[in-house]
Tab-separated table of C-alpha atoms in Angstrom:
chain	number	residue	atom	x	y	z
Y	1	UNK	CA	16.362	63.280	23.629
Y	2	UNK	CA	18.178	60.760	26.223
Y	3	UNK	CA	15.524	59.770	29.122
Y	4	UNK	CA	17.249	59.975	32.521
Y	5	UNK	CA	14.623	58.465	35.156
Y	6	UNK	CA	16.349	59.952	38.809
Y	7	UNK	CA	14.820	56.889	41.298
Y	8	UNK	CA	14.630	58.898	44.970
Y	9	UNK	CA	13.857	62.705	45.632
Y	10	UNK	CA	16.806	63.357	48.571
Y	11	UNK	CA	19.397	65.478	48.880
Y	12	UNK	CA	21.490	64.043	45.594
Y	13	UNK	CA	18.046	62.825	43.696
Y	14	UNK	CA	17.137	66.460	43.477
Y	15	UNK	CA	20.519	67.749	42.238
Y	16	UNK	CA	20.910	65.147	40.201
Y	17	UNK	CA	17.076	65.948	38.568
Y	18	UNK	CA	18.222	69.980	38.131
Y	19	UNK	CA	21.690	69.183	36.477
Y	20	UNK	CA	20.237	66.563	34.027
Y	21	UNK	CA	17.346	69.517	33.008
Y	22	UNK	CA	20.086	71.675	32.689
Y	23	UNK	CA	22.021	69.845	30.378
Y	24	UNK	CA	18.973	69.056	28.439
Y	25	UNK	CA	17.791	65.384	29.465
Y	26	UNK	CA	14.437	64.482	29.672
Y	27	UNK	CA	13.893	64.202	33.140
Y	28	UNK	CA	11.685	61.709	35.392
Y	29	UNK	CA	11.664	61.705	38.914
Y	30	UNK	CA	9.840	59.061	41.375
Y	31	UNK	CA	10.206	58.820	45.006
Y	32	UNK	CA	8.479	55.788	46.749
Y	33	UNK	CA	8.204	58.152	49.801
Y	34	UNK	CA	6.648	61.400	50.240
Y	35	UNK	CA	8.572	64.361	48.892
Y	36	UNK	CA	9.433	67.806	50.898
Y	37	UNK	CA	7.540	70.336	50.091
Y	38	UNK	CA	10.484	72.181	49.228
Y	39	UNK	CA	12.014	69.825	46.678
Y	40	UNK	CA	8.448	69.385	45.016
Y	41	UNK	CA	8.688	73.306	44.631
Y	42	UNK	CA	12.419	73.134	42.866
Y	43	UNK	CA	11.288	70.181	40.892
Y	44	UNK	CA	7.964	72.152	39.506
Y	45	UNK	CA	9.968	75.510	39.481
Y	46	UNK	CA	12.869	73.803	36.890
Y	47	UNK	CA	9.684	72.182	35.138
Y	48	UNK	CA	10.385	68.580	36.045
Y	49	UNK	CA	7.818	65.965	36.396
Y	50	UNK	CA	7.613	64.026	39.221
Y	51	UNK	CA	5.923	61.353	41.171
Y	52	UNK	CA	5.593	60.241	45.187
Y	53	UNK	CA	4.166	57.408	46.962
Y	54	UNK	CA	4.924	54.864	43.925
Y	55	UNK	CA	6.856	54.021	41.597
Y	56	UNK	CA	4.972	53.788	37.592
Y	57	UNK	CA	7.481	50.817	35.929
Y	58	UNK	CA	6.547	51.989	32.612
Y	59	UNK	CA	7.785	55.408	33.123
Y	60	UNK	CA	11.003	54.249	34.538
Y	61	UNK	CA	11.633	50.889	32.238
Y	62	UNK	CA	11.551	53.532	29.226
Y	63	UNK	CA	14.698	55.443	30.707
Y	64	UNK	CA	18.293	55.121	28.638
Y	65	UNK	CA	19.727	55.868	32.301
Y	66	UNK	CA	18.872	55.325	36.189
Y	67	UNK	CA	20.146	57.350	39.047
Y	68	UNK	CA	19.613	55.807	41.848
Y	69	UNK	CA	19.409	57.083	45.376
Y	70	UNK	CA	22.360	55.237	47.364
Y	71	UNK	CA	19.840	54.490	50.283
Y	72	UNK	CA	17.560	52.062	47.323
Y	73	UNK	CA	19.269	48.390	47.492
Y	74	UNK	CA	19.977	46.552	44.707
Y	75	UNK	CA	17.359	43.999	45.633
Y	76	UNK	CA	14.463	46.405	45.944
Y	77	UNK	CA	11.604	45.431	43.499
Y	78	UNK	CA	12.217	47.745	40.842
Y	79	UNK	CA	15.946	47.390	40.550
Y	80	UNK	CA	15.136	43.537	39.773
Y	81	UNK	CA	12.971	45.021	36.607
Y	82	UNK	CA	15.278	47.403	35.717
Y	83	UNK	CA	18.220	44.701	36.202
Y	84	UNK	CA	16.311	42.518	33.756
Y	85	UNK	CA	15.590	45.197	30.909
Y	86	UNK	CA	19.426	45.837	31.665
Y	87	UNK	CA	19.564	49.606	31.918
Y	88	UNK	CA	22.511	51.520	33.230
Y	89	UNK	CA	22.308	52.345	36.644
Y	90	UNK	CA	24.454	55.093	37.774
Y	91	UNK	CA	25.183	56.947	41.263
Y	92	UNK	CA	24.574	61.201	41.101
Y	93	UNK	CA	27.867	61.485	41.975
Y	94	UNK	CA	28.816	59.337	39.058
Y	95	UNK	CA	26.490	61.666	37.171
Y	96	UNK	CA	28.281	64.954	38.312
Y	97	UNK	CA	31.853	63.361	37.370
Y	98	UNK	CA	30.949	63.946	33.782
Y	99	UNK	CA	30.283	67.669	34.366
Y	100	UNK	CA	32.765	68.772	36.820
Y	101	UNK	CA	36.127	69.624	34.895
Y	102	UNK	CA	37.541	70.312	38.931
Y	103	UNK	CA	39.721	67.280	40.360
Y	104	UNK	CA	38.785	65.280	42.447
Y	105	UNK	CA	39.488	64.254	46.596
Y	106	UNK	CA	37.794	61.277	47.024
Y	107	UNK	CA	37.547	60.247	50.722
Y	108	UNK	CA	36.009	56.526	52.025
Y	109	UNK	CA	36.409	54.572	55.045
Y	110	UNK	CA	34.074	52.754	57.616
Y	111	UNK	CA	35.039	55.598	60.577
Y	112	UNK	CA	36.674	58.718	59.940
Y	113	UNK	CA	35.481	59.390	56.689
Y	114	UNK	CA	33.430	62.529	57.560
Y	115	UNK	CA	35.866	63.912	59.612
Y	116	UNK	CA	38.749	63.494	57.155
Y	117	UNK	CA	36.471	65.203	54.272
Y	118	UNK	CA	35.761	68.202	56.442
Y	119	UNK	CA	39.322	68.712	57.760
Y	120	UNK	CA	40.377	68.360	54.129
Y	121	UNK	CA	37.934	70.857	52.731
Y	122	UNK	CA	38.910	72.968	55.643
Y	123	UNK	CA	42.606	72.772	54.765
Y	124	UNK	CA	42.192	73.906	51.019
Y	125	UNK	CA	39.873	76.484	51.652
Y	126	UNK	CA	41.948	77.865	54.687
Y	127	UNK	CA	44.873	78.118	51.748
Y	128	UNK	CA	43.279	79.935	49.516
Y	129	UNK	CA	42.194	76.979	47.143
Y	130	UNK	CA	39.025	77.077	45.313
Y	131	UNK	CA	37.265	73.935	46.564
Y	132	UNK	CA	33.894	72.294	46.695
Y	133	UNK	CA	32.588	69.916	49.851
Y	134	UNK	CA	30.029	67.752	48.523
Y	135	UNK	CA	29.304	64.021	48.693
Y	136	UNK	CA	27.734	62.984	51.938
Y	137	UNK	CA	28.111	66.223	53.910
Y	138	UNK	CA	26.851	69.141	53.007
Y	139	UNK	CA	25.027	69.968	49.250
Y	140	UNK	CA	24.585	67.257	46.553
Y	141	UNK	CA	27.782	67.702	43.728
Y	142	UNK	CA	25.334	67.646	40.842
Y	143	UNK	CA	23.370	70.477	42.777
Y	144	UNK	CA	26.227	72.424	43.215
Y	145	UNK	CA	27.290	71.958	39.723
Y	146	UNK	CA	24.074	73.727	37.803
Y	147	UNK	CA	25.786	77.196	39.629
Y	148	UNK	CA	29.329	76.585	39.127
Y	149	UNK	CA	32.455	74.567	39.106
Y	150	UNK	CA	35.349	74.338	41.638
Y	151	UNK	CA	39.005	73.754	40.738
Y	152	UNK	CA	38.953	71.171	43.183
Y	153	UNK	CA	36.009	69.218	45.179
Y	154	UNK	CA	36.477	67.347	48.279
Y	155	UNK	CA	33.983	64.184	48.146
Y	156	UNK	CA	33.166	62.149	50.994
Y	157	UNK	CA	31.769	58.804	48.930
Y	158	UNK	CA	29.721	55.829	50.799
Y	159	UNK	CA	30.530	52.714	49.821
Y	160	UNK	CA	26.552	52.451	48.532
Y	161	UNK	CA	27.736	55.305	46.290
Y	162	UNK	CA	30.536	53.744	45.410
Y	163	UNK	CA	28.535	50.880	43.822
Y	164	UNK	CA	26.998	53.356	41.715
Y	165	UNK	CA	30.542	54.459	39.826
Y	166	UNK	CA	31.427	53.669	36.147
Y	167	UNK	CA	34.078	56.375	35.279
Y	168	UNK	CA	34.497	58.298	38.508
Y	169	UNK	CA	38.021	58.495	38.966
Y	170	UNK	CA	39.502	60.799	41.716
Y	171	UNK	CA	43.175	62.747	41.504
Y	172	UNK	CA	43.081	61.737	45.145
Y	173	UNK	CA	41.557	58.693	46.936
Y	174	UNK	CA	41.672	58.075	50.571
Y	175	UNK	CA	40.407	55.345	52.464
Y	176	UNK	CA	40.326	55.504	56.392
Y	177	UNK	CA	39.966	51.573	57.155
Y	178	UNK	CA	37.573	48.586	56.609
Y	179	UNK	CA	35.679	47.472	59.928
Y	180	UNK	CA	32.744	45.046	59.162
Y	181	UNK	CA	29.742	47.297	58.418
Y	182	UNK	CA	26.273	47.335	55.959
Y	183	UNK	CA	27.008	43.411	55.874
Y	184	UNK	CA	23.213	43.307	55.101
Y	185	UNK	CA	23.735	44.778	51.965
Y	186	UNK	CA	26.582	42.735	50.946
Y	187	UNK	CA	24.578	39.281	51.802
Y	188	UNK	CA	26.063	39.095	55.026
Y	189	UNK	CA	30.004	38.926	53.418
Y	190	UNK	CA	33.145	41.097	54.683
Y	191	UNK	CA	35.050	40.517	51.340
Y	192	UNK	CA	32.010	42.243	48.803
Y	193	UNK	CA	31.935	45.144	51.119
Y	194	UNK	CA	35.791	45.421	51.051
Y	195	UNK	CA	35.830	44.847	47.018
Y	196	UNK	CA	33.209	48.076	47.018
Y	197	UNK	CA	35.287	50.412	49.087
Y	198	UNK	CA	38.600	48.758	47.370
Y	199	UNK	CA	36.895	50.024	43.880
Y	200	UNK	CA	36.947	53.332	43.971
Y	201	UNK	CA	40.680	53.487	43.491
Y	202	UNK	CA	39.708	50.814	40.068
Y	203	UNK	CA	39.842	54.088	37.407
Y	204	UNK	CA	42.999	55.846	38.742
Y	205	UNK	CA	46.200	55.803	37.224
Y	206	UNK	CA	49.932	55.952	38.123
Y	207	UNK	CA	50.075	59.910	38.384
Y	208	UNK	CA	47.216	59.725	40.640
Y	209	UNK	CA	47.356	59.514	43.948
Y	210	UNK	CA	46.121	56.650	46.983
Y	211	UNK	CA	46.226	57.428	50.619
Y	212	UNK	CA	45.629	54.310	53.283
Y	213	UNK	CA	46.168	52.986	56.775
Y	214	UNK	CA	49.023	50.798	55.760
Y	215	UNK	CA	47.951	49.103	59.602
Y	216	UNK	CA	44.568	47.730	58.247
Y	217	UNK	CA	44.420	44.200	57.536
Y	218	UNK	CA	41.075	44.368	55.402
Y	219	UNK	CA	42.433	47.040	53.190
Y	220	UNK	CA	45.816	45.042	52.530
Y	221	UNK	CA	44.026	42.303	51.512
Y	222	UNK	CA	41.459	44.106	49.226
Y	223	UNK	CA	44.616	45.024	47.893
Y	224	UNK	CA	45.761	41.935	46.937
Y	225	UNK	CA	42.476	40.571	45.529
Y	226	UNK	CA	42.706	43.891	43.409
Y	227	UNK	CA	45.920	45.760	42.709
Y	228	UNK	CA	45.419	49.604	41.473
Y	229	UNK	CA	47.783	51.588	39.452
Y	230	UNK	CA	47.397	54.604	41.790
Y	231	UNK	CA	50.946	55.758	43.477
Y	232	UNK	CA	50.614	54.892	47.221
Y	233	UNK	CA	51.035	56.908	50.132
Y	234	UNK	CA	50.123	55.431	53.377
Y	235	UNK	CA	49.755	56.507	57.698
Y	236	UNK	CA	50.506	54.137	60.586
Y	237	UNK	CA	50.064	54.522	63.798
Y	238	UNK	CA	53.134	51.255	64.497
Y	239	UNK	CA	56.450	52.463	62.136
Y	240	UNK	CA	57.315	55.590	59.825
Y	241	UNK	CA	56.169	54.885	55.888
Y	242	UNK	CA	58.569	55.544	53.415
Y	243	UNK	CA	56.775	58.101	52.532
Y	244	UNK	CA	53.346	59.198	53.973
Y	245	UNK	CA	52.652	59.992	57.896
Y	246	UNK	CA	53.377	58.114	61.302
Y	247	UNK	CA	51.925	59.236	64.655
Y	248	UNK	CA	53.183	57.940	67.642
Y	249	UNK	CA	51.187	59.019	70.416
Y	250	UNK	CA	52.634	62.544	71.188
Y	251	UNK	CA	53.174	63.774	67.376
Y	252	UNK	CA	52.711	63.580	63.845
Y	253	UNK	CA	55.586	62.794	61.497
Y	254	UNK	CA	54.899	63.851	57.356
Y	255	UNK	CA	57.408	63.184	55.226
Y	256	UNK	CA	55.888	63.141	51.095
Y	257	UNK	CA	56.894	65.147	48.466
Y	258	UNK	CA	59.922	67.242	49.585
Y	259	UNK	CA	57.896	67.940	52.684
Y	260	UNK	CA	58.911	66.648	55.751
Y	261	UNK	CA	57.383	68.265	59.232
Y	262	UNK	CA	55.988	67.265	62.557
Y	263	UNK	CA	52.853	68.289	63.884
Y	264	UNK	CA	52.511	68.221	67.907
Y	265	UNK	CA	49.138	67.283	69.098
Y	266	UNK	CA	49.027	70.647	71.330
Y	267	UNK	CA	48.793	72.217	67.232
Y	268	UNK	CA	46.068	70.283	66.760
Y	269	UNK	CA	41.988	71.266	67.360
Y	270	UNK	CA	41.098	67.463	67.565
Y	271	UNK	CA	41.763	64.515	69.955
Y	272	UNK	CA	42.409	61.307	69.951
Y	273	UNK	CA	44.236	58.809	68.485
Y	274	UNK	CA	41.569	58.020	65.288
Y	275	UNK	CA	42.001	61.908	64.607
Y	276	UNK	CA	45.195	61.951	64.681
Y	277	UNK	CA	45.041	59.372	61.889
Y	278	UNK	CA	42.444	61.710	60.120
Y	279	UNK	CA	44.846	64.606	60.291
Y	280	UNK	CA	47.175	62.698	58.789
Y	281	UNK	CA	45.145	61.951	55.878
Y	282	UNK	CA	44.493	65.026	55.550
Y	283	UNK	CA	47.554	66.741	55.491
Y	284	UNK	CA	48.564	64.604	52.892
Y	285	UNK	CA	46.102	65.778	50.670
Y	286	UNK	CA	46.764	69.015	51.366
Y	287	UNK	CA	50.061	68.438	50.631
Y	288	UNK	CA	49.721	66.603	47.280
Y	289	UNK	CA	47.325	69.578	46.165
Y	290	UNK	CA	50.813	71.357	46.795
Y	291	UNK	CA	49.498	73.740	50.341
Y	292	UNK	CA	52.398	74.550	52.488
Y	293	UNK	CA	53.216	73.309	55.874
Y	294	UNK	CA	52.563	77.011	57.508
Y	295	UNK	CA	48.930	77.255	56.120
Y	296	UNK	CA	48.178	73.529	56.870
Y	297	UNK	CA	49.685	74.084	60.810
Y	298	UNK	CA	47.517	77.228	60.798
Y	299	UNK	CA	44.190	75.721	59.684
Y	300	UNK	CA	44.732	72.546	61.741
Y	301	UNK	CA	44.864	74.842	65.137
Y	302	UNK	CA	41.152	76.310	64.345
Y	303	UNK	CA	38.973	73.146	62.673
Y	304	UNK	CA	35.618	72.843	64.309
Y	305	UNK	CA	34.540	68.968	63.582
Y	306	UNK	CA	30.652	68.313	62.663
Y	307	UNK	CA	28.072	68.228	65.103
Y	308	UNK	CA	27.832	65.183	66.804
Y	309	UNK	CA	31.441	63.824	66.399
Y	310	UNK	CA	33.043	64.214	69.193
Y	311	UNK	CA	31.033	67.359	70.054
Y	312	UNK	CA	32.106	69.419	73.544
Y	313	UNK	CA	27.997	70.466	74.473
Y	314	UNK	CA	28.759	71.682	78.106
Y	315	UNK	CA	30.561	71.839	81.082
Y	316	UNK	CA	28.746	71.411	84.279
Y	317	UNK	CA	29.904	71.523	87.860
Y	318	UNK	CA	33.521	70.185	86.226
Y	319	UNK	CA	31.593	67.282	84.331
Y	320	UNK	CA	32.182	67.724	80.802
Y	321	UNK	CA	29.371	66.392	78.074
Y	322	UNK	CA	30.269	65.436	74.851
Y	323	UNK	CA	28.080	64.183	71.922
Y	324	UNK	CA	29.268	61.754	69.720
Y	325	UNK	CA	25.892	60.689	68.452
Y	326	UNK	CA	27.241	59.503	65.533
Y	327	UNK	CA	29.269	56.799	66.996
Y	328	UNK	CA	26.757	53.987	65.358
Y	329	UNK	CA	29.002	51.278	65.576
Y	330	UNK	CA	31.641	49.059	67.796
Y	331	UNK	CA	34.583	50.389	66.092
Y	332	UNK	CA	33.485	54.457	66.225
Y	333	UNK	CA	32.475	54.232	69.947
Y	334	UNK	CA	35.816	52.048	70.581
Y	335	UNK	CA	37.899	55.379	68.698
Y	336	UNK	CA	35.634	57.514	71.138
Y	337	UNK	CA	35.928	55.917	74.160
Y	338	UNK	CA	39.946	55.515	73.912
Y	339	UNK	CA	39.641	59.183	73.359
Y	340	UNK	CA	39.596	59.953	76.855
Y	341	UNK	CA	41.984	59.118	80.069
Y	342	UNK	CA	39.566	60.749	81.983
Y	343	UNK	CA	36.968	58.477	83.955
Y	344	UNK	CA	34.014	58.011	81.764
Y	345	UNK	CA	29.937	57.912	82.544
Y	346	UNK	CA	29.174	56.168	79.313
Y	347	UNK	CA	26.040	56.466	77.439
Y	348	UNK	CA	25.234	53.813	74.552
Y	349	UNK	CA	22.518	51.751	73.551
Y	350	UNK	CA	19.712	51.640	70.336
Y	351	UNK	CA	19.011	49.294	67.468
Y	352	UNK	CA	21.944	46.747	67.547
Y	353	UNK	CA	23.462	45.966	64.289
Y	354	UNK	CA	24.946	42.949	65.540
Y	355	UNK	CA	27.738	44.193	67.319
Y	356	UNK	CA	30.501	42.454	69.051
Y	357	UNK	CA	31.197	44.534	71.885
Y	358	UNK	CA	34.261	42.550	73.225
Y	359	UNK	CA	36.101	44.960	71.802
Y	360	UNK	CA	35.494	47.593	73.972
Y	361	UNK	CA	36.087	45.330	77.468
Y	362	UNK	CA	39.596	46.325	78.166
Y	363	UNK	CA	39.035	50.685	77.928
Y	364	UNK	CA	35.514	49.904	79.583
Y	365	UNK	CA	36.854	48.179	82.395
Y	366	UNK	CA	39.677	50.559	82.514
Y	367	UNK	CA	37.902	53.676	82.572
Y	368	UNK	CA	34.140	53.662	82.453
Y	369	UNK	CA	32.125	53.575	85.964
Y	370	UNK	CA	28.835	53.918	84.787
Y	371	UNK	CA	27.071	52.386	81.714
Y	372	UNK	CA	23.952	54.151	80.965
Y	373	UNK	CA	21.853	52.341	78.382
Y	374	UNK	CA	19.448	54.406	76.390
Y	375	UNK	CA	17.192	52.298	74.040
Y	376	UNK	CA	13.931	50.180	73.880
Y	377	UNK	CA	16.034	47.074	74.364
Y	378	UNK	CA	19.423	46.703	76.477
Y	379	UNK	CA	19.404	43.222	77.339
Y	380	UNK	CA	22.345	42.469	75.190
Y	381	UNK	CA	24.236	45.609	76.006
Y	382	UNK	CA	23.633	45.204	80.010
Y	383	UNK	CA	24.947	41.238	79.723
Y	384	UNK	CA	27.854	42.123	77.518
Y	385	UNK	CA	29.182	44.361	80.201
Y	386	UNK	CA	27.716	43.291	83.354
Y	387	UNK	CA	30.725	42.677	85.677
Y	388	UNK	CA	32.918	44.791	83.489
Y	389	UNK	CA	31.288	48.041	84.737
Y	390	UNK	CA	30.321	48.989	88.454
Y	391	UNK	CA	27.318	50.272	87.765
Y	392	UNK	CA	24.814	49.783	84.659
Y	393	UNK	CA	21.434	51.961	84.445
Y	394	UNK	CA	18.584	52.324	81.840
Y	395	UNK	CA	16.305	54.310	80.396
Y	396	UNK	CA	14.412	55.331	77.299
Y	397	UNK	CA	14.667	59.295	78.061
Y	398	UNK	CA	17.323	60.912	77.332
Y	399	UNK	CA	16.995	63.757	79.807
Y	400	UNK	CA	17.579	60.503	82.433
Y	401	UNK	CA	20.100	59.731	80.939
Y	402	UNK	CA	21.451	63.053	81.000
Y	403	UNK	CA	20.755	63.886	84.887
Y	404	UNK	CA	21.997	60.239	85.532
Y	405	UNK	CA	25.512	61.836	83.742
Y	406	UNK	CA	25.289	64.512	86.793
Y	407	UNK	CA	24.385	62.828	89.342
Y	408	UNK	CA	27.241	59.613	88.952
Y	409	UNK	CA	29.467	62.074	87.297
Y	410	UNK	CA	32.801	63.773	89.535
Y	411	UNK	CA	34.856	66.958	88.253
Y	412	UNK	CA	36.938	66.011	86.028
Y	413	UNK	CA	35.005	62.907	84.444
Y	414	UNK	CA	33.425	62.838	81.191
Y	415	UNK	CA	30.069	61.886	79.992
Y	416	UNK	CA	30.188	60.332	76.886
Y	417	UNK	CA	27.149	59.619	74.699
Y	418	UNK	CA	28.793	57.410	71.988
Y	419	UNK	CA	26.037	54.751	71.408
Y	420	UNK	CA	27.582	51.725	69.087
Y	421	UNK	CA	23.900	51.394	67.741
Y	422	UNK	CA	21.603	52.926	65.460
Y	423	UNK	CA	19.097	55.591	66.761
Y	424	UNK	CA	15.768	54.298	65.242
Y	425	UNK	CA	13.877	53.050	68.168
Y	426	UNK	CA	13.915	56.434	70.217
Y	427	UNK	CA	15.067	58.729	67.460
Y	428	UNK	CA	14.450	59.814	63.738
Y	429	UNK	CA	17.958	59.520	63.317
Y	430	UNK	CA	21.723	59.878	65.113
Y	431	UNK	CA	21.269	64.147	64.869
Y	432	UNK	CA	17.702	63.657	66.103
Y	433	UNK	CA	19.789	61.905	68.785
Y	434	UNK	CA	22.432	64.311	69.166
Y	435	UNK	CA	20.371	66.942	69.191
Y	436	UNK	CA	18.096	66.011	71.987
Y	437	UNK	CA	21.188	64.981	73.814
Y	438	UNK	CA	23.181	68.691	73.513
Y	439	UNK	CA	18.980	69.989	74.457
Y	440	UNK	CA	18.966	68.065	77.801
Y	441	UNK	CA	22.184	69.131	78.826
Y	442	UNK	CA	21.380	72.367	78.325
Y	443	UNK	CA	18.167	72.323	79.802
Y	444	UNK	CA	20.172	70.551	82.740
Y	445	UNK	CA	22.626	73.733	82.987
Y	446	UNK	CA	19.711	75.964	83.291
């Protein structure tokens, strides 16, 4: 019987661990952390033995096969051993692939990614398709798999997960763009973390389909360094593709297989011009899967985006709150803040990941009148933008920060916490953050 050791107990670890027993692997699960209670309870429920708070290398150097949480780096102790006794090391998504007889949407990107995947999903299943969401929103694939299969599954893929595929190989790929992010994983190099995202298209052939911002400079050149076979479909926000989508500023343009329609942004639930570039992605999907322009116009008028994207919490004395907690980098909170012609009390600030925030100077200076900075250190936030913004406060409490959003806030201005840093000095994590932000508005409507 084939050994599959399943290194992390998450989300995907777990479904990963239930659709190998399934199929009739003998199973091994290790989690250097603590598991849930709740997963320990599936894992002894399905019979599967398990370990926390270590990992035994003589249990896991005996596997045929390693899946691999995407959050464990290559360079972690263990993956040097296992490296060295050269055992395949595979993703769970990877995993699922060889399960699933459903095709396959595929969607990557630095920003946008979630977004897209939910708007996609949302488009299928408002048609009538029978689709999956999995991927990094919502349920683990392999999870989902030991219950059923879908016709079709819409995947949002990391490129961490990406780095985990062999034979994946998606009907559909998108990718949203390449900004410079998880450098520390890719030793500090913009070209490895292009060739991951660039690899997911590696498996697909001519029938199958790639969908790209044809205005991304990083993409074009992962291109070159790696040509795929995929047909190519691609959205710009500067000139009408051949074939794919254009937006330009007031409405969408879709012209791909005998479709050809234009979307007005008054049809359309989302703002913004990154969304718009979403939608577009989407709706070509859609449209390859072979959904109409009615049903796609239809569903497009009622999407509700994830929490903490863009998220409308409250309006309060004609001050509108938004939560875009998962703005964790430059480019995101640039998308968010261009968002908005309305004047802007801007909250930001938490672990910086190195950012550059130059380029945010010409919409800050344009719009935003007060900089709130929420995190343990701000020093590099409040010299960036000192002189750029009238006024620059901070705080480590968020309910400050929130009052502080009233108080310097007029009707009709927006306060926007989009904070171009990760959460992990105040916060467990950005919905941790989010959550506590949408909690002190409310508290602060009461």
């Amino acid at each position: 019987m084939k050994k599959i050791v399943i290194l992390g107990a998450g989300e995907s670890g777990l479904g990963a661990a239930l659709l190998a027993k399934q199929k009739g692997y003998a199973v091994w699960v290790s989690d250097m952390a603590a598991i849930s209670a709740a997963r320990k309870t599936a894992l002894t429920d399905a019979g599967i033995p398990f370990e926390e708070g270590k990992h035994t290398e003589s249990e896991i150097l005996s596997a045929d096969e390693i899946i691999k949480s995407p959050g464990i780096p290559p360079k972690a102790p263990i993956m040097k051993l296992v490296a060295e006794k050269g055992i395949p090391v595979i993703d769970e998504l990877e995993f699922a692939f060889r399960f699933s007889e459903g095709k396959v949407i595929a969607i990557t990107g630095t920003n946008g990614k979630t977004t897209t995947t939910l708007l996609t999903y949302h488009l299928l299943k408002s048609a009538g398709i029978n689709v999956g969401l999995a991927g990094n929103v919502g349920q683990s694939w392999a999870g989902q798999l030991v219950n059923g299969d879908k016709d079709w599954w819409v995947i949002e893929v990391s490129s961490f997960q990406i780095d985990g595929f062999a034979d994946f190989k998606p009907a559909v790929a998108v990718l949203t763009n390449i900004t410079p992010d998880h450098l520390d994983r890719y030793d500090y190099k913009l070209e490895n973390y292009i060739a991951s995202k660039i690899s997911l298209f590696k498996n697909m052939k001519g029938n199958d389909l790639a969908i790209y911002y044809a205005d991304d400079l990083n993409i074009h050149n992962g291109f070159v360094v790696s040509p795929i076979a995929a047909d190519k479909v691609t959205i710009s926000t500067s000139k009408l593709p051949k074939e794919g989508g254009h937006f330009n500023g007031k409405e969408i343009a879709i012209n791909y297989k005998q479709s050809n329609f234009k979307i007005d942004t008054t049809e359309i639930s989302l703002r913004g011009v990154h969304n718009m570039q979403n939608v577009m992605f989407a709706t070509l999907a859609a449209v390859a899967v072979g959904i109409k322009e009615e049903k796609i116009k239809s569903a497009l008028k009622d999407f509700q985006n994830a929490p903490h994207r863009m998220e409308l919490v409250e309006v309060i004395k004609g001050v509108t709150f938004i939560n875009d907690s998962k703005g964790t980098n430059v480019d995101a909170t640039a998308f968010a803040l261009e968002s908005f012609e309305e004047p802007l009390v801007w909250i930001a600030g938490g672990v910086d990941k190195g950012n550059d925030y130059s380029v945010l100077f010409p919409v800050v200076e344009d719009q935003v009148k007060v900089l709130i900075c929420l995190g343990v250190d701000n020093e590099k936030l409040k010299s960036a933008f000192a002189g750029k913004v009238q006024r620059i406060k901070e705080t480590e409490d968020i309910a400050q920060a929130v009052a502080w959003g009233l108080e310097y806030g007029e009707r009709g201005d927006v306060v926007l916490l989009s904070p171009a840093c990760a959460s992990f000095d105040l916060f467990k994590n950005y919905e941790d953050r989010g959550d506590q932000f949408k909690s002190a508005v409310k508290a602060l409507k009461k």
